[in-house]
Structure formats: C-alpha cells, structure tokens
XYZ file of C-alpha atoms in Angstrom:
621
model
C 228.480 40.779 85.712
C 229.122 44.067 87.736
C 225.662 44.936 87.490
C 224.332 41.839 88.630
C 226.279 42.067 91.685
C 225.141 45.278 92.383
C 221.801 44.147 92.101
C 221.799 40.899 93.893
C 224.236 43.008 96.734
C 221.423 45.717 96.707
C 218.543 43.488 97.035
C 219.834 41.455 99.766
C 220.439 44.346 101.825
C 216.344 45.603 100.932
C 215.604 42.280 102.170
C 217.724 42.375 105.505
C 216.194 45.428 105.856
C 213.200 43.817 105.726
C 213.450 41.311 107.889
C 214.679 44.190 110.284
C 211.448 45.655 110.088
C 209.407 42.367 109.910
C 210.646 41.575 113.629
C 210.824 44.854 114.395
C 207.055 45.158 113.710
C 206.763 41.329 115.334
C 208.257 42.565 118.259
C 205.359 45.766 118.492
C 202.501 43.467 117.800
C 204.119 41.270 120.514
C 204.390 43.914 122.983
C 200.926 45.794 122.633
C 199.501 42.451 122.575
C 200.947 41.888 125.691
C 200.300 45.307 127.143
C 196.296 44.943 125.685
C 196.285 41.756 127.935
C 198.133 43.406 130.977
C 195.363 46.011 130.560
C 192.894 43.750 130.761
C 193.547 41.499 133.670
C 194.397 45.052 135.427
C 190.997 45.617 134.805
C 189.622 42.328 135.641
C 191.650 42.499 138.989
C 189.944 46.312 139.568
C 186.485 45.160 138.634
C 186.577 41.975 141.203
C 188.154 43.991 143.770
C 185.279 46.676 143.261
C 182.878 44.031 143.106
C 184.245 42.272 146.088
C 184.148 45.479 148.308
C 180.520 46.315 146.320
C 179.569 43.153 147.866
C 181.452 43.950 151.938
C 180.182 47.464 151.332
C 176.325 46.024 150.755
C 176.503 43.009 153.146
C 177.734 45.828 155.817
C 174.915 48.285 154.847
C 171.888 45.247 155.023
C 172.831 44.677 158.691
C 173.004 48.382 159.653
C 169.722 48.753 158.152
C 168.449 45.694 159.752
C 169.726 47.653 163.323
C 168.292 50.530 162.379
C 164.973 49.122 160.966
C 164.659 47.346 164.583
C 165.583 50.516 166.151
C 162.162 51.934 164.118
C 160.338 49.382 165.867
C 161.165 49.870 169.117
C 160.270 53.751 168.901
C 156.415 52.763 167.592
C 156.389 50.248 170.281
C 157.371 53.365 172.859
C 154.492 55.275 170.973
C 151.937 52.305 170.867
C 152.739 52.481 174.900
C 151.930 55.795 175.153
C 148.891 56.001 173.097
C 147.651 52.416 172.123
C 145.356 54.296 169.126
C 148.702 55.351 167.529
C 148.292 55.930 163.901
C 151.016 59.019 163.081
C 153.572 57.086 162.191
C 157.016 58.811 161.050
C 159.531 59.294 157.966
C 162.619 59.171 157.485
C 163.753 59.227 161.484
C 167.462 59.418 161.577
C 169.693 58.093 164.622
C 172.579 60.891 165.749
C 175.738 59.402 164.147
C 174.033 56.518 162.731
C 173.736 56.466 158.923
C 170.338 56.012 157.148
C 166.861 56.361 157.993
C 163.523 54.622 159.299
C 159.959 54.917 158.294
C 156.567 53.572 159.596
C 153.513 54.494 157.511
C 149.779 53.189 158.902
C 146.452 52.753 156.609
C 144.775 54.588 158.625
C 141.398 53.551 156.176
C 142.152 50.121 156.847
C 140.545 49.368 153.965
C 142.846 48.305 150.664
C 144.767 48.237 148.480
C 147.459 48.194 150.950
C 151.324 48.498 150.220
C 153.620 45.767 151.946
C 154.804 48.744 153.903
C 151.474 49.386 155.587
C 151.153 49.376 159.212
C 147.851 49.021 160.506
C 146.059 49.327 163.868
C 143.583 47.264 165.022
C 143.347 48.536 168.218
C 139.787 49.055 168.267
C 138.595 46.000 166.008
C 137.347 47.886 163.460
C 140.746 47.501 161.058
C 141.432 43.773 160.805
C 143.001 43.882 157.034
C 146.393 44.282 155.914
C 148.942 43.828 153.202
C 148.728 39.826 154.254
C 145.200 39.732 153.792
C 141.442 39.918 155.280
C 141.096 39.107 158.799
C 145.120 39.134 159.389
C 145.095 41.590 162.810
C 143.400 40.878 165.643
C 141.312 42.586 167.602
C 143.438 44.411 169.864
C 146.762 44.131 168.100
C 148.695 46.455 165.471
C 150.537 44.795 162.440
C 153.947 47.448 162.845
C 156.307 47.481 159.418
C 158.926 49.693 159.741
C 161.525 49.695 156.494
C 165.090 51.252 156.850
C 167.721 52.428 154.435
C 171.149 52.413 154.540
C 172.565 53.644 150.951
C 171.804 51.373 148.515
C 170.441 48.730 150.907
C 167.141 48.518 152.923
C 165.431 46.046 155.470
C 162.003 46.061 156.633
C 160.605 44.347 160.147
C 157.454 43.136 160.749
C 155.848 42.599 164.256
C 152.326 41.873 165.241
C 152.227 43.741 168.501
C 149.267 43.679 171.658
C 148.124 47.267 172.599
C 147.669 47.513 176.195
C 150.362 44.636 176.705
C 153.704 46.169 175.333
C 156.601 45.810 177.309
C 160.076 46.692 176.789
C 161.764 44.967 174.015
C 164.567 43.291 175.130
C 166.722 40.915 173.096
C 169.459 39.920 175.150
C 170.079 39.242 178.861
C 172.866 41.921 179.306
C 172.723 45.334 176.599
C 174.414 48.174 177.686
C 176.272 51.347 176.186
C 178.734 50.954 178.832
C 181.079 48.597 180.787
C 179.979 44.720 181.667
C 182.215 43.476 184.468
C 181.571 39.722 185.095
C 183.151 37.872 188.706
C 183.499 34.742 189.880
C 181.029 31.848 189.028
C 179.061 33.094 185.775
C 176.106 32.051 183.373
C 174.419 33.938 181.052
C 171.885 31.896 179.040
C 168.363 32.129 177.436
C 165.106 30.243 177.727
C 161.863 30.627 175.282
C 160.305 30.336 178.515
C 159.924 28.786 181.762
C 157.361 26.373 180.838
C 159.281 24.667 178.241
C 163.342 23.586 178.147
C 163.458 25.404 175.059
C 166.615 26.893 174.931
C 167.424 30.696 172.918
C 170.927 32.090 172.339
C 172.166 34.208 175.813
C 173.828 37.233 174.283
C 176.122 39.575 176.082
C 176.760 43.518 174.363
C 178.410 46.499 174.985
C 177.890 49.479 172.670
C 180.739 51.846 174.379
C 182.672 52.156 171.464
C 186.408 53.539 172.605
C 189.242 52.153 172.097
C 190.516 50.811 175.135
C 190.663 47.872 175.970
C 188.876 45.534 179.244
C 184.992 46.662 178.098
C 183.853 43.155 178.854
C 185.622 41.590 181.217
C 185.413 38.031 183.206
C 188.361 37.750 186.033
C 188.290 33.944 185.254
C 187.759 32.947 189.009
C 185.426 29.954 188.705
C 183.534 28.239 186.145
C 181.766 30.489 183.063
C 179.079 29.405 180.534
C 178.100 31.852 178.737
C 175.450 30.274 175.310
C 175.447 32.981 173.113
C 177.662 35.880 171.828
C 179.789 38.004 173.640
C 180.047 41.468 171.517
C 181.745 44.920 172.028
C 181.242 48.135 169.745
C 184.769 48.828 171.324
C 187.671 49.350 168.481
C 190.565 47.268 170.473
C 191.311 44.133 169.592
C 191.451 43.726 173.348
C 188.356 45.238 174.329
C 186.804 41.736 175.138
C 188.694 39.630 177.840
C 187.085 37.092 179.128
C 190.515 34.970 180.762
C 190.710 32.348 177.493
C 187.017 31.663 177.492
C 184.803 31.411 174.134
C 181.344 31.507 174.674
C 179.347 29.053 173.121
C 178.359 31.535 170.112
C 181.570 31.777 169.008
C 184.705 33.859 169.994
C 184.230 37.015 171.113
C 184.037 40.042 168.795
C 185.276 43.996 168.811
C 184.575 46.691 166.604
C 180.817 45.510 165.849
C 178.263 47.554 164.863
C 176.224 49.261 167.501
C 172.846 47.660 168.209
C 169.907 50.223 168.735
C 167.539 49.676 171.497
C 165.129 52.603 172.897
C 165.272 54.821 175.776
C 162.571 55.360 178.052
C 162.228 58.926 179.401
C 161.856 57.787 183.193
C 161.440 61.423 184.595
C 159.001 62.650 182.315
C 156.545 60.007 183.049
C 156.576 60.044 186.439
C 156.011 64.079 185.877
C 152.967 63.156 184.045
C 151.781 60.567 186.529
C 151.874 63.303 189.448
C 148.340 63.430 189.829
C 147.527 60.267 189.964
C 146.585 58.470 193.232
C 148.803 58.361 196.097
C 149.627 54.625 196.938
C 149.044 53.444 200.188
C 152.129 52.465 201.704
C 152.421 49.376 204.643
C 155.444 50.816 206.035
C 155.805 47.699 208.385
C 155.490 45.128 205.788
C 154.482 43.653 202.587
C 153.182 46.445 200.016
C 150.949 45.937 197.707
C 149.847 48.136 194.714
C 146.750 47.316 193.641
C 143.463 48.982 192.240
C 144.053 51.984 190.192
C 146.250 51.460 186.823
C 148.991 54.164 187.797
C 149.297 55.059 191.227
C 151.850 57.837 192.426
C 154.969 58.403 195.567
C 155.870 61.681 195.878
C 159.414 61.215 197.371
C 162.045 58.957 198.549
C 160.161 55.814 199.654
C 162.123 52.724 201.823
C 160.002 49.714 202.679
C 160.327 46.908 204.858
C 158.635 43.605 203.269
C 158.084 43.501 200.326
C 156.479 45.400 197.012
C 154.357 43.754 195.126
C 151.904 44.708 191.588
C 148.799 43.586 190.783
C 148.844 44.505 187.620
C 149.774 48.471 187.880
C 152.314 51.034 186.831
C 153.827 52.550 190.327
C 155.677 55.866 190.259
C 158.355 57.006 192.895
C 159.499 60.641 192.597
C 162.484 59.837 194.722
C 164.635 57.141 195.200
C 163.355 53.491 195.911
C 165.084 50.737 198.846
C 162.983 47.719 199.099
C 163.995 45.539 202.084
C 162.638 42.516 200.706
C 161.794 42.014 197.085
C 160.046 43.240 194.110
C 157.345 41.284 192.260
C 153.977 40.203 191.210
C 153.013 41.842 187.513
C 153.306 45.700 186.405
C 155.651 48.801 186.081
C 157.890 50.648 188.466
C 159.273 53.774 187.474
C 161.582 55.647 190.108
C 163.251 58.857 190.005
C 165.974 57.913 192.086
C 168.276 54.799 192.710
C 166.576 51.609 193.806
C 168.113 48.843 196.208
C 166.063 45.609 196.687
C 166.518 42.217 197.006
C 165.872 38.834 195.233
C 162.830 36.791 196.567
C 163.360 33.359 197.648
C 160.546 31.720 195.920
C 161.868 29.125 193.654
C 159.051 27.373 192.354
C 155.891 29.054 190.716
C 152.788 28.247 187.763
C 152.829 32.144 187.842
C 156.651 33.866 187.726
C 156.749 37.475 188.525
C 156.996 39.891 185.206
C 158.351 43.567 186.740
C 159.391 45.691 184.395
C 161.739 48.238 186.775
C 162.878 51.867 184.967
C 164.980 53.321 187.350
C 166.493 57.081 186.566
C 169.291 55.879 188.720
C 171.418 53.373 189.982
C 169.864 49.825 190.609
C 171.590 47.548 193.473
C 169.596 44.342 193.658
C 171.358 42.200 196.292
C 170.922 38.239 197.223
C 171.448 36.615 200.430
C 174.558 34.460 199.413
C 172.915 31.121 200.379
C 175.459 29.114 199.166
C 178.349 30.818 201.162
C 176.662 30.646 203.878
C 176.079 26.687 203.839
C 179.626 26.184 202.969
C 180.547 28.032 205.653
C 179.082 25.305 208.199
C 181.395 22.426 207.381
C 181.678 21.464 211.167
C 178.709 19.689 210.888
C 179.144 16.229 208.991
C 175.483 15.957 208.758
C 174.674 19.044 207.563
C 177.248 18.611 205.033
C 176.220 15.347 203.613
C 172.329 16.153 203.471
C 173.358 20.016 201.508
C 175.309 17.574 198.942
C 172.614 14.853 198.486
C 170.028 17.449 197.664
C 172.171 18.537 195.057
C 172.781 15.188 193.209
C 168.820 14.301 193.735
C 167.916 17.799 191.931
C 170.165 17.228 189.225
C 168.422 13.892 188.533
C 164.703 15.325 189.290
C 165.801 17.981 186.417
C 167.328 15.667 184.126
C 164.550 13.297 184.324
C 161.753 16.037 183.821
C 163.759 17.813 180.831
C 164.509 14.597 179.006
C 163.327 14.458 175.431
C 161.088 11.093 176.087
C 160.404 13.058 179.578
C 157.197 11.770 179.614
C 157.957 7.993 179.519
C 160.612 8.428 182.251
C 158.072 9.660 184.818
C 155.965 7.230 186.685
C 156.455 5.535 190.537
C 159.315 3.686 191.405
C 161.437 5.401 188.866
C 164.743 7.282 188.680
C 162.329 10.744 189.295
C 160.583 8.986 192.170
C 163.652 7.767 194.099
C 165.199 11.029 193.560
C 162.276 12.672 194.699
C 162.074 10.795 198.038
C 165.786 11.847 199.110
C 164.760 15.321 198.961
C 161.170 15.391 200.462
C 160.665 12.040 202.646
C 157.592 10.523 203.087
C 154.514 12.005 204.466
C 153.377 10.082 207.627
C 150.554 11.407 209.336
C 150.918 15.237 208.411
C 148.385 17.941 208.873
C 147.103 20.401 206.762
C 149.835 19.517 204.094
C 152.166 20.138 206.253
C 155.532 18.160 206.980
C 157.273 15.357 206.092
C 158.318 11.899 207.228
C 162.082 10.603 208.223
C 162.108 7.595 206.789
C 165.294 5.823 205.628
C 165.714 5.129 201.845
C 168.720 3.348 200.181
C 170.911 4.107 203.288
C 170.417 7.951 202.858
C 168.174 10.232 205.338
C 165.214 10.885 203.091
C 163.959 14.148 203.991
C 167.104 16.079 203.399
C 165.104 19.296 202.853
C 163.412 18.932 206.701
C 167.110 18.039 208.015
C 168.550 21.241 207.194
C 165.856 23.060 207.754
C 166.131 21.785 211.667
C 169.729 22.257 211.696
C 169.325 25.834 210.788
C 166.991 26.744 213.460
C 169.637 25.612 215.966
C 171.782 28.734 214.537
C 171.923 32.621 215.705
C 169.813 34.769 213.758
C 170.966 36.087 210.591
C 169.494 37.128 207.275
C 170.934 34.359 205.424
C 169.904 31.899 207.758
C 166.110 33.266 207.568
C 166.597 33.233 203.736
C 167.890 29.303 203.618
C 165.285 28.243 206.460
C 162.945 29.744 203.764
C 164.012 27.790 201.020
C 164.541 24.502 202.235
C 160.997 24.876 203.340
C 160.185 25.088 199.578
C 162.076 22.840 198.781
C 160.572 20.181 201.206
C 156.846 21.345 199.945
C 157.629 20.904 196.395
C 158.863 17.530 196.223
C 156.625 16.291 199.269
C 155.986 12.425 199.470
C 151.893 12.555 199.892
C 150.016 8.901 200.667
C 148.839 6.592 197.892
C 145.447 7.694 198.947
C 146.294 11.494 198.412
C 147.166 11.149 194.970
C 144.442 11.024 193.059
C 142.808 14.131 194.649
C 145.452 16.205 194.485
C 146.528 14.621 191.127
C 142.912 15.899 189.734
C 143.001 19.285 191.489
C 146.084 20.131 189.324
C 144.945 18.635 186.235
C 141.872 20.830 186.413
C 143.707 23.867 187.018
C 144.488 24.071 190.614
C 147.765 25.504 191.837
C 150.920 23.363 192.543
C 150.049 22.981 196.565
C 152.793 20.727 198.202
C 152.560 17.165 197.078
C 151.690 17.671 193.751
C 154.873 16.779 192.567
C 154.954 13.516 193.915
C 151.158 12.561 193.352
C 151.350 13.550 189.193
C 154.192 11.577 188.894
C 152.568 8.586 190.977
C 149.254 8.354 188.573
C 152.067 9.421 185.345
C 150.814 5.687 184.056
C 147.272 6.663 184.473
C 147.692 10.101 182.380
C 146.291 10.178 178.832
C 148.888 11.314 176.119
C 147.418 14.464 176.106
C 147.465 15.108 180.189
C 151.106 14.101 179.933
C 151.921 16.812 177.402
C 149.645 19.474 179.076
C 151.510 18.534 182.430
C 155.070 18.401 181.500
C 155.502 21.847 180.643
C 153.521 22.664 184.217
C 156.226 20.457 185.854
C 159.203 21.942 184.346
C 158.192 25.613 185.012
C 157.182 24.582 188.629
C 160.740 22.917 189.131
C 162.887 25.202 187.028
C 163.946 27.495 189.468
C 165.482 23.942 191.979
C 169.468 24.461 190.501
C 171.942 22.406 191.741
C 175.162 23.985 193.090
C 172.781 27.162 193.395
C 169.979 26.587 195.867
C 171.073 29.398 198.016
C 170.261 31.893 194.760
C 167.629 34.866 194.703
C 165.366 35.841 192.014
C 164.252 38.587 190.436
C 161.487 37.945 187.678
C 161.395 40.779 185.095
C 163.109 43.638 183.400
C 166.150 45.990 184.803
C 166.633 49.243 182.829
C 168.242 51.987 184.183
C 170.076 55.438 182.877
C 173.029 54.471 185.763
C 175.112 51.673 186.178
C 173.897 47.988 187.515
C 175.165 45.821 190.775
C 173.563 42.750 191.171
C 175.348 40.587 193.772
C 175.397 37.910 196.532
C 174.380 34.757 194.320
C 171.125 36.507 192.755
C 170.068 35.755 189.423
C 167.638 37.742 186.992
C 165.197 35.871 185.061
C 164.716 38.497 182.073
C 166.851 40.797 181.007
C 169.376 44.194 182.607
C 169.498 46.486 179.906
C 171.622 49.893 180.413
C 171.636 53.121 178.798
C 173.903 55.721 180.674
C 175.252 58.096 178.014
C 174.233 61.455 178.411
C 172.561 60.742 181.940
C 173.853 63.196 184.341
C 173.390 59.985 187.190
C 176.405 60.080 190.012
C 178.686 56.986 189.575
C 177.873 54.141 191.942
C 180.985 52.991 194.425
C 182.104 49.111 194.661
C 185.006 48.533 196.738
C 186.680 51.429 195.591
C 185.866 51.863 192.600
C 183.574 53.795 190.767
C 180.757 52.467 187.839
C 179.566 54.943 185.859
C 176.068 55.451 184.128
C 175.569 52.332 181.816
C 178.536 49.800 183.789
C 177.334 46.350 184.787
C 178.597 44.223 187.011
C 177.371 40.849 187.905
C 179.351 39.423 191.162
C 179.671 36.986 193.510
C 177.874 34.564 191.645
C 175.552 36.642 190.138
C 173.866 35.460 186.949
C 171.573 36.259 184.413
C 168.779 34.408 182.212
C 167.448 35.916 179.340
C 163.351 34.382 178.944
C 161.978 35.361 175.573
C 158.404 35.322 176.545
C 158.493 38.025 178.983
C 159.452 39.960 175.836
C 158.261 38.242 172.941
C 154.573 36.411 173.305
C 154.134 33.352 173.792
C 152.377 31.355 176.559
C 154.585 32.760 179.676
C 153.268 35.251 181.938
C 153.420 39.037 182.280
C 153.016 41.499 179.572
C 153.778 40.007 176.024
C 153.893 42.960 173.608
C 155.142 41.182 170.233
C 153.284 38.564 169.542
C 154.809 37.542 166.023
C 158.186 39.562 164.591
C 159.925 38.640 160.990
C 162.558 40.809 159.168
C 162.407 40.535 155.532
C-alpha cells in the first residue's frame, strides 16, 4: 500500500510536470507564431511602403524626364535654326542642377533599318524615310526624337519640324525664371488659333525657385480669368497668391518641378549679323524692313511710325524705342532695351507673327482706350453709344462663335441687327467709305461714326488719335453695304479677296445662298477677322507675336499680347527696370493696368495660322 502511494504520488507529480511543460511549450509555439506573423506583416507594411514610394519615386522621375526630353528638343530646334542641314546631333546633354540626360541621334544614310530613336533630316528631299515608314518626312521638314533619362525612367518626344520656318517654342502665354506680378483687370487664356474658337489651356509659370513667398502675385483689384494653371518652382506654400482666386486649371501649385525652355544667345547673333546690310531707316515714319533676309543697325535706333517685317530677321546693336508699333512677319533681335507700342488694328485675314529677342528690358505700352472713354461721362451721348457697341459686339461674337454658327447667320437675324447698331447703313457712300445714320429699334445705328465725331470735337491727345483710329475700324468692319453691293463684294471674298469694309455685312446677307462648304470655309475667315472686336476692351492694343527677353517685362495701359512673353533673366547681367518705385529685375513680369495676355498655339505649333510654324506635328511617348 505504501508503495503504491508513492507511485501514484510520484507519477502525478511527472504528469503535472508535464502539463507544466505542455503549456509551457504551448505558450512558445504561441508566441513565435505570433512573432513569425508580426514579422511578416512588418514586412508586408515595408514592402508596400517601398513599393508605394518605388511607384512616387518613378511617377516623379517620368515627368522630369518628360521636361528634360522637351528641353532636348528645344536645343535641336535652336540648332535646326542655325543650320537647317543639322545632322550632329548630341548624347547624353546634361542640364546644370537638373538630373539625367538627353540624346538626339540622326540617320544620317536615311536609308534603314532605322531605330525608333532615329532622327532624320529631310531638309533637302533626298531623306524621306524613317522609323514610321517610307515617305513619312517631307520635303523640307526633319522628324526630331530626342529620348531622356532620369534613373530608372525615360521619355522620348517626337516632333516633325519645318527647316527654314522654326520659331521659338513657346508653350505657355507667361514662362519666366523670375517674378510674375499681375494688376488690376486680368486674363490669361489660349487659342489654337485665331481662325478657329478653339480654345487651349492658358498657363501661367515661374521657375524662381526660393522660398519666399508672393512669386506670383494678383492684387485682386478687378475681375481675373485665368484658363489654365498657375505654377511656381517656389518652395513656400505661399509663393502663389492670387487674392482667393483658382484658375480654371485647378488651384494653384508651389514647389513644382522646373520646366526647361531654351535660351537664345541674343548678343552673339547680332555679332554675327554685323556685316550684313545696313537697313534703311525712315526716321520720320513708318519703317519697313524688307529685301535682304538679315539686315543690320549698328547702334541705338528710336523711330517714329512704325516698324514693320516683310519677312526678315532685323538686328539692332543698341537699344530699340519704337513710337508706334511693331509688326508684319520676321525677327528682331536688339542689344539693348526696347519700348514700343501696341497697334490699333483689330481686325485682320493676316495677324502679325514678330518674334522680338531683346538682350534687355522690353516696355510695350498701350494707349489706355478704355480709361480714356470713361473718363468722358459728361456727355450722355457719348456714353450711351460707347455702351451699345459693347452689348452689339458681344452678340456679333456670340452669334459667329456659336456651335451651329453657321445656321445663325443670315439677314434679318440676331447677327444682322446687331451688326446694324454698330455700323449703320450705307447711303450713298463713296469709295467704301462712310456710313448712314439711320434709326433702328430706337437706338442711333452707327454708333461707331458717333463716337468717332464726338472725338474729333476733343483737344489732341494720343489716346484720342488711338480711339478715333479704332472706331474707324470698327465702323469699316461691320459696314451696312446696299443689297446691290453684296453679291460683288460677297464673291470677291469668297475667291480670296481681302476683308475690305462691308464684307461683313454682305457674307452674312447671301449666308442663305452659301453652299455647306462656303459656309465652313467662311466661318473660320469671319471669326479671325472679328476676333480681335472685345467687349469691355475696345480701347486695347495689340501686339502679334513672341516677347523674350534676358530682363524683366512691362506691358501696360490696356495692351494685350497675342502669343506668348517668355523670360529668362538668371545670370543676365541686365540693370533692373524701375516701376513706381520699385525695381524688376532680369526675368520679373508684370502685366498692369489691364494688361493681358493670349497664348495662340499656331504661331508656335503649325497649323493653318500665319507666321513661322516650326513644329508641325509633336507626340511624347
């Protein structure tokens, strides 16, 4: 009996002693079963983290390439602009503090096989193939592919570019590396052109990266519309502040990357262009330079009337002041700064394409129209005829713009009326000359020819020379011509003529005798003839073209650039330009006193508008 207790007492401690260990060892399994799974999701967490910024990191590096890969383009279109048989190419080009490289490689056989990252210029019209096929670049054009890498990511661009017609490539109405200082009444917007209502995004950039704040700035005095993106390479939050607004591309951004866009090396080609011809200057007048390709100034030049290309590249080895305006078609390269004015023409079948490179500071003034009729509110008349016009444009522009534009059109309709209480009737007019005074629905019907009279009773002035000007535009392009005027003139424009004064009114009179396809071949005609008649900114001055200077930009007094004002100060050793006190440095823009700016993708890009064209076709891929 006392051994069995001993060995029942001794074999149920073993056995608490194993159930000791069992959950003991339970406990272990437990635990580093726990601690396995711990390790895991740690893991998991780390991996989709890495993945996560793998993905940021990439996403970041495909853009930067795409910038940089852009940036590649614009240097071989500098190089296709020097030399249009350009075939050297360039490897792995690098950007100073930009990460990555570029590359352009030609066939210079232009025969195959060809790589997809072939350039190839057909210049000459003996290279037509590429990597797309036979027969793929014409004559006269150079397929450009330029490929950049960014780390692990790369981007290539693609343009099919017209030697002999390559013009700065601008991308967005206002690029600078600088301040953009925007006052009063603003818009910044974008057409494909002026012969269509196409509309394209109106970008604004700054690529002054610091981090303070006010690098793009609206004072919020007035009404803004701005249809793009407003962007700033600046690192403070606040570096944007445009008073509340968001433009239409979204809220403004800081801390982007910076956007590459090329120089131009102003003073070395107007070094290289010293022994060209010596242009013949009308020192009294209108200037125009004509003839020879590149013609040459050897010094500070100031002219009276006008300047005007025909199709040449002018070089002043001095400063430039332009009493009047700058236009026609070609290239103006000045040493200096350059002060002109915006043209009052406001209708045109051919717009003025300048492309201005200006070493220094560019002041391009208006006449302030609009202040200037506000300012005559004594006279009733006056008053009600400046505010009519304005409503009858609107309508004119809304009618011409519409979608089913060209079943709106026609006599007797909301285009015609509208049309009448701006340009009256013709009644027994001269030469085209004139218009009638005819009442229609209780409202003075030539509104343009009433203000144009009251001006003339006023002292001289600038502005009132400038609006006398206008309204007389405005009065020829929406002239009321007879019944028995219409078809001739109707026919003259239809077969190519210019837009002479009445031709408004006698299209839209025979609109129901147009064929389909007349109607879609004159529409476009129409809206770039009446594109430039803005309500609530009649009194505005043009300038047709491209602004790029190595100092800072003033445009002011109501003037508005169709184009683009691009800005590259840093490094330039240009003196600041004053403003009421305060000094803008190399690369600052400031668009005041409603001052605006229109960016038109053809002038740039190809297409049907005027001027020089230079990319005819551009894809990234």
């Amino acid at each position: 009996t006392g051994r069995s207790s001993w060995f029942f007492e001794n074999l149920s401690a073993k056995l608490l002693l194993v159930d000791k260990i069992r959950v003991r060892g339970f406990a272990l399994i437990t635990t580093l079963g726990m601690t396995a799974l711990l390790i895991m999701m740690v893991v998991a967490l780390f991996q989709l983290s890495r993945d996560e910024l793998s993905t940021t990191r990439h996403h970041h590096d495909r853009v930067a390439a795409l910038y940089l890969a852009e940036a590649g383009l614009m240097e071989a279109m500098q190089e296709l602009q020097e030399d249009p048989a350009w075939e050297e190419g360039f490897t792995q080009r690098t950007l100073p503090g930009v990460e990555g490289y570029y590359e352009c490689r030609f066939n210079t056989t232009g025969m195959g096989p060809f790589l997809s990252s072939d350039s190839v210029n057909n210049s000459d019209g003996t290279k037509p193939h590429s990597h797309a096929g036979n027969d793929m670049v014409p004559a006269g054009c150079v397929d450009l592919v330029v490929t950049a890498h960014v780390r692990s990511a790369s981007r290539t661009v693609e343009a099919l570019v017209e030697t002999g017609k390559v013009s700065y490539p601008a991308r967005y109405p206002l690029l600078t590396d600088g301040r953009i200082e925007l006052r009063g009444n603003v818009l910044i917007d974008g057409v494909h052109g002026l012969d269509t209502n196409e509309v394209v995004q109106g970008d604004v950039h700054s690529n002054l990266q610091s981090g303070n704040s006010d690098l793009v700035t609206w004072d919020g005095l007035g009404s803004i519309q701005i249809t793009g993106e407003v962007t700033s390479s600046g690192t403070s939050t606040s570096a944007v502040d445009l008073s509340g607004y968001d433009p239409e591309g979204g809220p403004p951004e800081t801390d982007v990357a910076q956007k590459s866009y090329p120089d131009v090396k102003i003073l070395d080609k107007i070094a290289a262009a010293s022994t060209e011809p010596e242009a013949p200057i009308n020192s009294g007048g209108t200037t125009v330079i004509s003839g020879d390709l590149k013609q040459y100034y050897p010094g500070d030049l100031e002219i009276q009337g006008d300047l005007v290309l025909d199709g040449t590249e002018f070089y002043v080895n001095g400063s430039l002041k332009v009493n009047g305006t700058i236009r026609g078609e070609g290239s103006v390269y000045v040493a200096g700064d350059t002060d002109f004015k915006g043209d009052t023409q406001i209708a045109t079948v051919s717009p003025s394409n300048v492309a201005l490179f200006s070493h220094g500071n560019v002041q391009l003034e208006g006449f302030d129209g609009t202040s200037f009729m506000n300012s005559l509110t004594s006279d009733p008349e006056l008053v009600a005829s400046w505010n009519q016009i304005d409503a009858d444009i609107q309508i004119i522009l809304d009618e011409v713009n519409a979608p089913d534009a060209s079943q709106r059109l026609g006599y007797e309709t909301a285009m015609d009326r509208a049309k009448q209480g701006v340009g009256g009737l013709q009644i027994n007019f001269q030469s085209g000359k004139g218009a009638g005074s005819i009442i229609h629905g209780n409202r003075i019907a030539a509104k343009g020819t009433v203000l144009k009279q009251k001006l003339e009773a006023l002292p001289p002035s600038s502005a009132k020379d400038f609006m006398q000007d206008r309204f007389k535009q405005i009065e020829d392009a929406l002239l009321n011509v007879s019944s028995s005027s219409d078809v001739a003139i109707a026919q003259q424009v239809l077969n190519g003529g210019d837009f002479v004064p009445g031709a408004v009114d006698a299209i839209n009179d025979r609109w129901e005798y147009l064929t389909p396809e007349q109607r879609e071949e004159m529409l476009p005609k129409l809206r770039e003839y009446l594109s430039r008649l803005k309500p609530k900114h009649i009194g505005a001055a043009y300038f047709s073209g491209l602004v790029f200077t190595h100092g800072a930009v003033l445009a002011t007094n109501e003037v508005t650039v169709l184009g683009a004002i691009v800005a590259k100060g840093e490094g330039s050793n240009v003196d600041p330009l004053t403003f009421e006190g305060k000094d803008l440095n190399p690369g600052d823009i400031v668009l005041t006193n409603n001052s605006q700016a229109t960016y038109v993708e053809q002038f740039f890009y190809g297409g049907s508008g005027q001027g020089s064209k230079g990319i005819l076709l551009w894809m990234a891929r």
